[in-house]
């Protein structure tokens, strides 16, 4: 048997986010978020699912931390619910909210688990949404204030910070396609939102550093590999446009390149930017490009694209390939290529995979165990891709599996299960799946085994 080792000190972890697991939306002074409002609006989530209870992690977090210990995790990535800290988005601080997370941080450190804190994983306070949400510049300023409040309370113990999770989802999925809260459908709002989410990241960074000496600060972007349906120049152009829309629009500004000019031209041509880039104020691009300590990469799948109706447009092509429960194609090669590209084309000090994982509905069998062998296969292939990338020189220093446990999968409600741990939502019983034990062994030996 061969063991493919990861570098010494590689960080192994699991990830969650507040709204997806906590429940307790009204407890201890928490304000309302856009996901409370959206999920309670008929027709917005599958089966009308809400995060009202979710995994009841608000009351069961100590039990859940026991799972992290059993997994052998070095680190845990979780998010802070902004409306628990500032119920109205700005102004009055809710001490009970800070205390809740402060206790968690202490408990993690006691267990020898390093907290990786995400400040925004999509639960915007509704008061800010009422004032324009992410399409309003003031939301970026409010985020920086909120980041300062949290860093002041936790920054003595938390040394790894992720500002914004997936600005593509914060803007495009939420303001253009409308699949996520607040469910708007406007290109111009979405493009303004993308800028304000990136600006929020840049404005928050100095706030975090001020209150958390020696902190490592980064942003998490989600990437979808963009693959042309054929070698034709038109399909290759389409793949470049999809890459621009999904990946480069966010990556380039963070690394000092500004918004990609081909995409600005395409958006202008399509009439999506009626006032041009008027939301960009002098100095913004420097704020967004302030040096970070790491890039968080979320990777799940690829999109195969063909030329659309006019030049620069693309349309997805659905190949007859195996897909996960989400309908996403399994494409580990995309992760390998992405990591190499990030390394060779951008000046990155460090990379973490902050999310990678898969949804399959496997549940307990007659032996009460969960034999999620397809998840093991998915994880093995993606970890092998990571390993190859490291061997090629990519400074990949950690990997967080999405997710520690099954949870509220946004618009898809409870009809998707990404967890290493199965959650029975009627009893709240947790059952570690076979992949949990497999991942535990990977962590223990710091590597894959044939
Ligand atoms: C990512 C999200 C995460 C989860 C996974 C499946 O886009 O960050 O919360 O929903 O997808």
Short mmCIF file of C-alpha atoms and ligand atoms in Angstrom, two decimals:
data_model
loop_
_atom_site.label_atom_id
_atom_site.label_comp_id
_atom_site.label_asym_id
_atom_site.label_seq_id
_atom_site.Cartn_x
_atom_site.Cartn_y
_atom_site.Cartn_z
CA UNK A 1 0.00 0.00 0.00
CA UNK A 2 1.24 3.46 -0.84
CA UNK A 3 0.45 6.48 1.20
CA UNK A 4 0.48 9.79 -0.60
CA UNK A 5 1.43 12.22 2.11
CA UNK A 6 0.47 15.85 2.33
CA UNK A 7 3.08 18.32 3.58
CA UNK A 8 3.73 18.36 7.31
CA UNK A 9 1.48 20.89 8.99
CA UNK A 10 -1.22 20.69 6.31
CA UNK A 11 -4.50 21.91 7.85
CA UNK A 12 -7.41 19.50 7.72
CA UNK A 13 -10.86 20.74 8.58
CA UNK A 14 -14.57 20.87 7.95
CA UNK A 15 -16.81 23.83 7.22
CA UNK A 16 -20.33 25.05 8.02
CA UNK A 17 -22.18 28.36 7.96
CA UNK A 18 -24.44 29.98 10.54
CA UNK A 19 -27.80 30.09 8.78
CA UNK A 20 -27.40 26.56 7.45
CA UNK A 21 -26.99 24.94 10.87
CA UNK A 22 -27.87 27.17 13.80
CA UNK A 23 -31.65 27.58 13.91
CA UNK A 24 -32.81 29.77 16.84
CA UNK A 25 -33.55 32.76 14.61
CA UNK A 26 -35.13 34.82 17.37
CA UNK A 27 -33.07 33.75 20.33
CA UNK A 28 -30.96 36.03 22.51
CA UNK A 29 -31.71 39.15 20.53
CA UNK A 30 -30.88 37.99 17.00
CA UNK A 31 -32.31 40.25 14.32
CA UNK A 32 -33.94 39.08 11.10
CA UNK A 33 -31.81 38.23 8.08
CA UNK A 34 -32.60 38.16 4.37
CA UNK A 35 -32.58 34.37 4.53
CA UNK A 36 -35.29 34.34 7.23
CA UNK A 37 -37.39 36.59 5.05
CA UNK A 38 -36.65 34.79 1.77
CA UNK A 39 -37.19 31.27 3.11
CA UNK A 40 -40.50 32.34 4.64
CA UNK A 41 -41.68 33.73 1.30
CA UNK A 42 -43.77 31.06 -0.44
CA UNK A 43 -42.13 29.44 -3.44
CA UNK A 44 -38.57 30.51 -2.73
CA UNK A 45 -37.12 27.31 -1.26
CA UNK A 46 -37.72 23.68 -2.07
CA UNK A 47 -40.60 22.36 0.03
CA UNK A 48 -40.88 25.75 1.74
CA UNK A 49 -37.87 24.83 3.89
CA UNK A 50 -36.50 27.44 6.31
CA UNK A 51 -33.53 27.62 8.65
CA UNK A 52 -35.78 28.07 11.70
CA UNK A 53 -34.47 24.87 13.26
CA UNK A 54 -31.92 23.49 10.77
CA UNK A 55 -29.46 21.37 12.79
CA UNK A 56 -30.36 23.14 16.02
CA UNK A 57 -26.66 23.79 16.32
CA UNK A 58 -27.39 26.86 18.45
CA UNK A 59 -28.26 24.46 21.26
CA UNK A 60 -26.17 21.48 20.26
CA UNK A 61 -22.85 23.02 19.33
CA UNK A 62 -20.96 21.27 22.08
CA UNK A 63 -22.10 17.88 20.77
CA UNK A 64 -21.12 19.01 17.28
CA UNK A 65 -17.67 20.04 18.42
CA UNK A 66 -17.35 16.49 19.76
CA UNK A 67 -17.76 15.36 16.15
CA UNK A 68 -14.89 17.62 15.08
CA UNK A 69 -12.72 16.07 17.74
CA UNK A 70 -13.72 12.56 16.67
CA UNK A 71 -12.84 13.50 13.10
CA UNK A 72 -9.43 14.68 14.23
CA UNK A 73 -9.94 18.06 12.57
CA UNK A 74 -7.12 20.58 12.97
CA UNK A 75 -9.44 23.45 12.16
CA UNK A 76 -13.10 24.38 11.86
CA UNK A 77 -14.47 26.95 9.45
CA UNK A 78 -17.76 28.48 10.59
CA UNK A 79 -19.52 31.77 10.06
CA UNK A 80 -20.81 34.48 12.34
CA UNK A 81 -24.43 35.55 11.88
CA UNK A 82 -24.30 39.33 11.39
CA UNK A 83 -27.87 39.75 12.77
CA UNK A 84 -26.86 38.08 16.03
CA UNK A 85 -24.18 40.74 16.51
CA UNK A 86 -25.92 43.83 15.08
CA UNK A 87 -29.64 43.03 14.92
CA UNK A 88 -30.26 46.16 12.84
CA UNK A 89 -27.15 45.79 10.73
CA UNK A 90 -25.46 48.84 12.28
CA UNK A 91 -25.40 50.60 15.62
CA UNK A 92 -26.56 48.72 18.71
CA UNK A 93 -24.33 45.71 19.46
CA UNK A 94 -26.00 42.61 20.89
CA UNK A 95 -23.58 41.31 23.51
CA UNK A 96 -25.40 37.96 23.76
CA UNK A 97 -24.55 37.30 20.12
CA UNK A 98 -20.87 38.02 20.66
CA UNK A 99 -20.89 35.84 23.77
CA UNK A 100 -22.35 32.91 21.84
CA UNK A 101 -19.43 32.91 19.40
CA UNK A 102 -16.88 33.75 22.06
CA UNK A 103 -17.85 30.59 23.97
CA UNK A 104 -17.49 28.59 20.78
CA UNK A 105 -14.04 29.99 20.09
CA UNK A 106 -12.89 29.09 23.60
CA UNK A 107 -14.33 25.60 23.31
CA UNK A 108 -12.59 25.03 19.99
CA UNK A 109 -9.26 26.22 21.31
CA UNK A 110 -9.67 23.99 24.37
CA UNK A 111 -10.07 21.09 21.99
CA UNK A 112 -6.98 22.08 20.03
CA UNK A 113 -9.06 23.05 16.99
CA UNK A 114 -8.18 26.30 15.21
CA UNK A 115 -11.18 28.51 14.41
CA UNK A 116 -11.40 29.90 10.87
CA UNK A 117 -14.10 32.53 11.02
CA UNK A 118 -16.13 33.67 8.01
CA UNK A 119 -17.72 37.05 8.63
CA UNK A 120 -20.32 36.94 5.87
CA UNK A 121 -21.97 33.76 4.70
CA UNK A 122 -25.09 35.39 3.26
CA UNK A 123 -27.29 36.27 6.24
CA UNK A 124 -27.55 40.04 5.74
CA UNK A 125 -29.65 41.86 8.37
CA UNK A 126 -32.98 42.87 6.79
CA UNK A 127 -32.59 46.48 7.92
CA UNK A 128 -29.69 46.76 5.46
CA UNK A 129 -31.65 45.00 2.74
CA UNK A 130 -34.45 47.52 3.22
CA UNK A 131 -31.88 50.24 2.58
CA UNK A 132 -30.77 48.66 -0.72
CA UNK A 133 -28.82 45.57 0.38
CA UNK A 134 -25.61 44.85 -1.48
CA UNK A 135 -26.56 47.12 -4.37
CA UNK A 136 -26.09 50.01 -1.93
CA UNK A 137 -22.57 51.18 -1.12
CA UNK A 138 -23.54 51.80 2.52
CA UNK A 139 -23.77 48.02 3.05
CA UNK A 140 -20.02 47.72 2.40
CA UNK A 141 -19.38 50.40 5.00
CA UNK A 142 -21.72 48.67 7.47
CA UNK A 143 -19.84 45.42 6.89
CA UNK A 144 -16.54 47.04 7.83
CA UNK A 145 -18.08 48.30 11.09
CA UNK A 146 -19.47 44.86 11.84
CA UNK A 147 -16.10 43.24 11.07
CA UNK A 148 -14.46 45.64 13.52
CA UNK A 149 -16.96 44.77 16.26
CA UNK A 150 -16.42 41.03 15.82
CA UNK A 151 -12.64 41.33 15.52
CA UNK A 152 -12.53 43.41 18.68
CA UNK A 153 -14.43 40.73 20.60
CA UNK A 154 -12.75 37.63 19.18
CA UNK A 155 -9.53 38.87 17.59
CA UNK A 156 -7.38 38.02 20.60
CA UNK A 157 -8.13 34.32 19.96
CA UNK A 158 -9.25 34.09 16.34
CA UNK A 159 -6.30 34.51 13.99
CA UNK A 160 -7.80 33.29 10.70
CA UNK A 161 -10.47 35.42 9.07
CA UNK A 162 -12.44 35.10 5.88
CA UNK A 163 -14.25 38.31 5.02
CA UNK A 164 -16.86 37.38 2.42
CA UNK A 165 -17.93 33.94 1.28
CA UNK A 166 -18.43 33.70 -2.48
CA UNK A 167 -19.11 37.20 -3.80
CA UNK A 168 -20.44 35.59 -7.01
CA UNK A 169 -23.31 34.13 -4.99
CA UNK A 170 -23.74 37.33 -2.96
CA UNK A 171 -24.24 39.27 -6.19
CA UNK A 172 -25.13 37.16 -9.24
CA UNK A 173 -27.15 34.39 -7.61
CA UNK A 174 -28.91 36.84 -5.29
CA UNK A 175 -29.48 39.93 -7.46
CA UNK A 176 -29.37 38.62 -11.04
CA UNK A 177 -30.79 35.09 -11.20
CA UNK A 178 -32.74 35.66 -7.98
CA UNK A 179 -32.31 32.09 -6.75
CA UNK A 180 -30.88 33.30 -3.47
CA UNK A 181 -32.00 35.99 -1.04
CA UNK A 182 -33.04 38.69 -1.59
CA UNK A 183 -34.19 37.22 -4.90
CA UNK A 184 -33.85 40.20 -7.23
CA UNK A 185 -33.42 39.87 -10.98
CA UNK A 186 -31.44 42.77 -12.28
CA UNK A 187 -28.06 42.75 -13.96
CA UNK A 188 -27.29 46.33 -13.01
CA UNK A 189 -28.10 45.68 -9.35
CA UNK A 190 -26.05 42.48 -9.42
CA UNK A 191 -23.00 44.21 -10.87
CA UNK A 192 -23.23 47.00 -8.30
CA UNK A 193 -23.63 44.31 -5.61
CA UNK A 194 -20.51 42.52 -6.85
CA UNK A 195 -18.50 45.69 -6.44
CA UNK A 196 -19.89 46.42 -2.99
CA UNK A 197 -19.21 42.87 -1.79
CA UNK A 198 -15.59 43.17 -2.93
CA UNK A 199 -15.35 46.65 -1.44
CA UNK A 200 -16.73 45.28 1.84
CA UNK A 201 -13.90 42.77 1.85
CA UNK A 202 -11.33 45.50 1.28
CA UNK A 203 -12.78 47.88 3.86
CA UNK A 204 -13.03 45.15 6.49
CA UNK A 205 -9.44 44.00 6.17
CA UNK A 206 -7.79 46.88 8.09
CA UNK A 207 -10.54 46.70 10.73
CA UNK A 208 -9.75 43.06 11.34
CA UNK A 209 -5.99 43.61 11.40
CA UNK A 210 -6.38 46.51 13.82
CA UNK A 211 -8.16 44.33 16.38
CA UNK A 212 -6.55 40.98 15.72
CA UNK A 213 -2.78 41.38 15.77
CA UNK A 214 -0.96 38.84 13.64
CA UNK A 215 -4.19 37.75 11.96
CA UNK A 216 -4.27 35.99 8.61
CA UNK A 217 -7.00 37.58 6.50
CA UNK A 218 -8.42 36.36 3.21
CA UNK A 219 -11.51 36.11 1.06
CA UNK A 220 -13.27 33.00 -0.24
CA UNK A 221 -14.16 32.92 -3.92
CA UNK A 222 -16.09 30.14 -5.62
CA UNK A 223 -14.74 28.84 -8.89
CA UNK A 224 -16.39 26.82 -11.59
CA UNK A 225 -14.09 25.35 -14.20
CA UNK A 226 -15.09 26.70 -17.61
CA UNK A 227 -14.63 24.19 -20.42
CA UNK A 228 -15.49 24.84 -24.09
CA UNK A 229 -17.88 22.32 -25.66
CA UNK A 230 -15.59 22.08 -28.69
CA UNK A 231 -12.33 23.48 -30.00
CA UNK A 232 -14.10 25.96 -32.23
CA UNK A 233 -13.04 29.59 -31.70
CA UNK A 234 -16.67 30.49 -30.91
CA UNK A 235 -16.93 27.90 -28.14
CA UNK A 236 -13.53 28.91 -26.79
CA UNK A 237 -14.68 32.52 -26.67
CA UNK A 238 -17.81 31.39 -24.85
CA UNK A 239 -15.71 29.54 -22.27
CA UNK A 240 -13.63 32.65 -21.78
CA UNK A 241 -16.80 34.70 -21.25
CA UNK A 242 -18.15 32.23 -18.71
CA UNK A 243 -14.81 32.28 -16.90
CA UNK A 244 -14.99 36.09 -16.94
CA UNK A 245 -18.49 36.15 -15.55
CA UNK A 246 -17.97 33.53 -12.86
CA UNK A 247 -14.28 33.62 -11.92
CA UNK A 248 -12.25 36.55 -13.27
CA UNK A 249 -14.79 39.25 -12.39
CA UNK A 250 -14.03 38.57 -8.72
CA UNK A 251 -10.50 37.25 -8.81
CA UNK A 252 -8.90 39.99 -10.90
CA UNK A 253 -9.90 42.96 -8.70
CA UNK A 254 -8.72 41.20 -5.51
CA UNK A 255 -5.31 40.74 -7.14
CA UNK A 256 -4.98 44.29 -8.39
CA UNK A 257 -6.02 43.85 -12.01
CA UNK A 258 -9.31 45.70 -11.83
CA UNK A 259 -12.43 44.44 -13.57
CA UNK A 260 -11.58 42.43 -16.71
CA UNK A 261 -11.92 44.75 -19.69
CA UNK A 262 -13.51 42.10 -21.95
CA UNK A 263 -16.29 41.67 -19.38
CA UNK A 264 -16.79 45.38 -18.86
CA UNK A 265 -17.19 45.72 -22.64
CA UNK A 266 -19.58 42.77 -22.78
CA UNK A 267 -21.72 44.12 -19.94
CA UNK A 268 -21.76 47.59 -21.47
CA UNK A 269 -22.71 46.13 -24.85
CA UNK A 270 -25.55 44.18 -23.30
CA UNK A 271 -26.89 47.29 -21.56
CA UNK A 272 -26.24 45.85 -18.07
CA UNK A 273 -24.22 48.89 -17.02
CA UNK A 274 -26.48 51.82 -17.93
CA UNK A 275 -24.26 54.22 -15.95
CA UNK A 276 -21.00 52.45 -16.72
CA UNK A 277 -18.91 51.60 -13.68
CA UNK A 278 -20.29 54.59 -11.78
CA UNK A 279 -20.41 52.54 -8.58
CA UNK A 280 -16.60 52.47 -8.57
CA UNK A 281 -15.35 55.50 -6.65
CA UNK A 282 -11.76 56.79 -6.70
CA UNK A 283 -9.56 54.59 -4.54
CA UNK A 284 -11.95 51.63 -4.46
CA UNK A 285 -9.83 49.34 -6.59
CA UNK A 286 -6.82 49.88 -4.32
CA UNK A 287 -8.94 49.11 -1.26
CA UNK A 288 -10.16 45.89 -2.87
CA UNK A 289 -6.62 44.92 -3.87
CA UNK A 290 -5.07 45.38 -0.43
CA UNK A 291 -2.75 42.39 0.10
CA UNK A 292 -4.37 39.34 1.66
CA UNK A 293 -2.66 36.47 3.46
CA UNK A 294 -4.48 33.72 1.63
CA UNK A 295 -7.13 32.96 -0.95
CA UNK A 296 -9.98 30.65 0.03
CA UNK A 297 -11.07 28.48 -2.88
CA UNK A 298 -14.48 26.81 -3.02
CA UNK A 299 -14.66 24.24 -5.79
CA UNK A 300 -17.38 21.77 -6.72
CA UNK A 301 -17.78 21.33 -10.47
CA UNK A 302 -17.33 22.55 -14.03
CA UNK A 303 -19.55 24.12 -16.66
CA UNK A 304 -19.22 23.05 -20.29
CA UNK A 305 -20.21 25.96 -22.48
CA UNK A 306 -20.91 26.61 -26.14
CA UNK A 307 -21.28 29.85 -28.05
CA UNK A 308 -24.47 31.78 -27.38
CA UNK A 309 -26.62 33.90 -29.66
CA UNK A 310 -24.10 36.69 -30.06
CA UNK A 311 -20.32 36.96 -29.68
CA UNK A 312 -19.14 36.74 -26.08
CA UNK A 313 -22.33 34.99 -24.97
CA UNK A 314 -22.38 31.44 -23.74
CA UNK A 315 -24.85 28.68 -23.12
CA UNK A 316 -24.40 25.65 -20.88
CA UNK A 317 -24.14 22.25 -22.55
CA UNK A 318 -25.35 19.27 -20.60
CA UNK A 319 -23.21 16.24 -21.32
CA UNK A 320 -24.31 12.76 -20.44
CA UNK A 321 -21.84 12.41 -17.58
CA UNK A 322 -22.34 11.27 -13.96
CA UNK A 323 -23.77 13.96 -11.76
CA UNK A 324 -24.21 14.46 -8.07
CA UNK A 325 -27.55 15.05 -6.35
CA UNK A 326 -27.18 18.78 -7.05
CA UNK A 327 -26.91 18.01 -10.76
CA UNK A 328 -23.27 19.06 -10.68
CA UNK A 329 -20.75 17.14 -12.74
CA UNK A 330 -17.83 15.50 -10.97
CA UNK A 331 -14.68 17.05 -12.42
CA UNK A 332 -11.62 16.83 -10.16
CA UNK A 333 -9.30 17.73 -13.03
CA UNK A 334 -10.84 21.20 -12.91
CA UNK A 335 -9.59 21.66 -9.36
CA UNK A 336 -6.07 20.66 -10.32
CA UNK A 337 -6.03 23.02 -13.30
CA UNK A 338 -7.56 25.83 -11.28
CA UNK A 339 -4.92 25.55 -8.56
CA UNK A 340 -2.15 25.57 -11.13
CA UNK A 341 -3.62 28.56 -12.89
CA UNK A 342 -4.03 30.51 -9.65
CA UNK A 343 -0.43 29.75 -8.81
CA UNK A 344 1.05 30.61 -12.16
CA UNK A 345 -1.10 33.58 -13.15
CA UNK A 346 -1.73 35.33 -9.81
CA UNK A 347 0.60 36.27 -7.02
CA UNK A 348 -0.85 34.16 -4.20
CA UNK A 349 0.94 33.72 -0.92
CA UNK A 350 -1.23 30.81 0.24
CA UNK A 351 -4.34 28.93 -0.79
CA UNK A 352 -6.85 27.02 1.29
CA UNK A 353 -9.62 24.93 -0.15
CA UNK A 354 -12.30 26.44 2.08
CA UNK A 355 -15.04 24.22 0.60
CA UNK A 356 -15.17 21.03 -1.41
CA UNK A 357 -17.65 18.24 -1.07
CA UNK A 358 -20.68 16.56 -2.53
CA UNK A 359 -24.39 16.00 -2.00
CA UNK A 360 -25.75 12.47 -2.02
CA UNK A 361 -28.90 11.51 -0.19
CA UNK A 362 -27.55 8.25 1.30
CA UNK A 363 -29.02 7.65 4.74
CA UNK A 364 -28.87 5.00 7.45
CA UNK A 365 -29.42 1.44 6.21
CA UNK A 366 -30.75 -1.52 8.17
CA UNK A 367 -27.42 -1.67 9.98
CA UNK A 368 -28.00 2.01 10.95
CA UNK A 369 -24.80 2.99 9.19
CA UNK A 370 -24.51 5.36 6.27
CA UNK A 371 -22.51 3.79 3.46
CA UNK A 372 -21.84 6.91 1.40
CA UNK A 373 -19.21 5.33 -0.79
CA UNK A 374 -19.81 7.77 -3.63
CA UNK A 375 -18.83 10.63 -1.32
CA UNK A 376 -15.60 8.85 -0.40
CA UNK A 377 -14.89 8.48 -4.09
CA UNK A 378 -15.55 12.16 -4.76
CA UNK A 379 -13.36 13.30 -1.87
CA UNK A 380 -10.58 10.92 -2.78
CA UNK A 381 -10.45 12.21 -6.35
CA UNK A 382 -10.45 15.85 -5.29
CA UNK A 383 -7.82 15.31 -2.61
CA UNK A 384 -5.67 13.52 -5.18
CA UNK A 385 -6.02 16.63 -7.38
CA UNK A 386 -4.89 18.77 -4.43
CA UNK A 387 -1.96 16.49 -3.85
CA UNK A 388 -0.85 16.74 -7.48
CA UNK A 389 -1.13 20.51 -7.32
CA UNK A 390 1.01 20.65 -4.19
CA UNK A 391 3.60 18.43 -5.87
CA UNK A 392 3.64 20.93 -8.74
CA UNK A 393 4.49 23.71 -6.30
CA UNK A 394 1.08 25.23 -5.49
CA UNK A 395 1.12 26.73 -1.96
CA UNK A 396 -2.02 24.88 -0.87
CA UNK A 397 -1.91 24.73 2.91
CA UNK A 398 -5.29 23.41 3.99
CA UNK A 399 -8.53 21.71 3.02
CA UNK A 400 -11.99 22.11 4.55
CA UNK A 401 -14.60 19.59 3.63
CA UNK A 402 -18.08 20.93 2.97
CA UNK A 403 -19.73 20.09 5.25
CA UNK A 404 -19.31 18.81 8.77
CA UNK A 405 -22.96 17.75 8.75
CA UNK A 406 -26.06 17.74 6.55
CA UNK A 407 -27.74 21.13 6.70
CA UNK A 408 -30.08 23.68 5.12
CA UNK A 409 -28.89 23.87 1.53
CA UNK A 410 -30.30 27.32 0.69
CA UNK A 411 -32.88 27.22 -2.11
CA UNK A 412 -32.70 23.43 -2.13
CA UNK A 413 -33.74 23.24 1.53
CA UNK A 414 -33.21 19.84 3.15
CA UNK A 415 -33.37 17.99 -0.16
CA UNK A 416 -29.57 17.94 -0.38
CA UNK A 417 -27.13 16.34 2.02
CA UNK A 418 -23.48 17.43 1.90
CA UNK A 419 -22.52 16.25 5.38
CA UNK A 420 -19.83 13.94 6.69
CA UNK A 421 -22.42 13.42 9.42
CA UNK A 422 -26.02 12.45 8.69
CA UNK A 423 -28.64 14.57 10.47
CA UNK A 424 -32.09 13.19 11.16
CA UNK A 425 -34.11 16.40 11.16
CA UNK A 426 -36.96 14.89 13.18
CA UNK A 427 -34.85 13.70 16.08
CA UNK A 428 -31.70 15.80 15.50
CA UNK A 429 -29.71 12.60 15.88
CA UNK A 430 -26.29 12.79 14.29
CA UNK A 431 -24.80 9.72 12.60
CA UNK A 432 -21.27 9.92 11.21
CA UNK A 433 -21.27 8.49 7.68
CA UNK A 434 -18.65 6.08 6.33
CA UNK A 435 -16.98 9.08 4.67
CA UNK A 436 -16.56 10.65 8.10
CA UNK A 437 -14.44 7.71 9.24
CA UNK A 438 -12.61 7.63 5.92
CA UNK A 439 -11.77 11.33 6.23
CA UNK A 440 -10.71 10.82 9.87
CA UNK A 441 -8.20 8.24 8.66
CA UNK A 442 -6.94 10.54 5.91
CA UNK A 443 -6.37 13.22 8.55
CA UNK A 444 -4.68 10.79 10.93
CA UNK A 445 -2.18 9.63 8.33
CA UNK A 446 -1.97 13.06 6.67
CA UNK A 447 -2.54 11.52 3.30
CA UNK A 448 -4.39 9.26 0.92
CA UNK A 449 -3.85 5.55 0.76
CA UNK A 450 -4.25 3.37 -2.32
C1 LIG B 1 -21.44 26.88 -1.53
C2 LIG B 1 -21.84 27.57 -0.25
C3 LIG B 1 -22.16 26.64 0.88
C4 LIG B 1 -22.92 25.42 0.39
C5 LIG B 1 -22.21 24.78 -0.78
C6 LIG B 1 -22.86 23.53 -1.30
O1 LIG B 1 -21.70 27.72 -2.60
O2 LIG B 1 -20.84 28.45 0.20
O3 LIG B 1 -22.88 27.34 1.85
O4 LIG B 1 -24.22 25.75 0.10
O5 LIG B 1 -22.10 25.70 -1.83
#
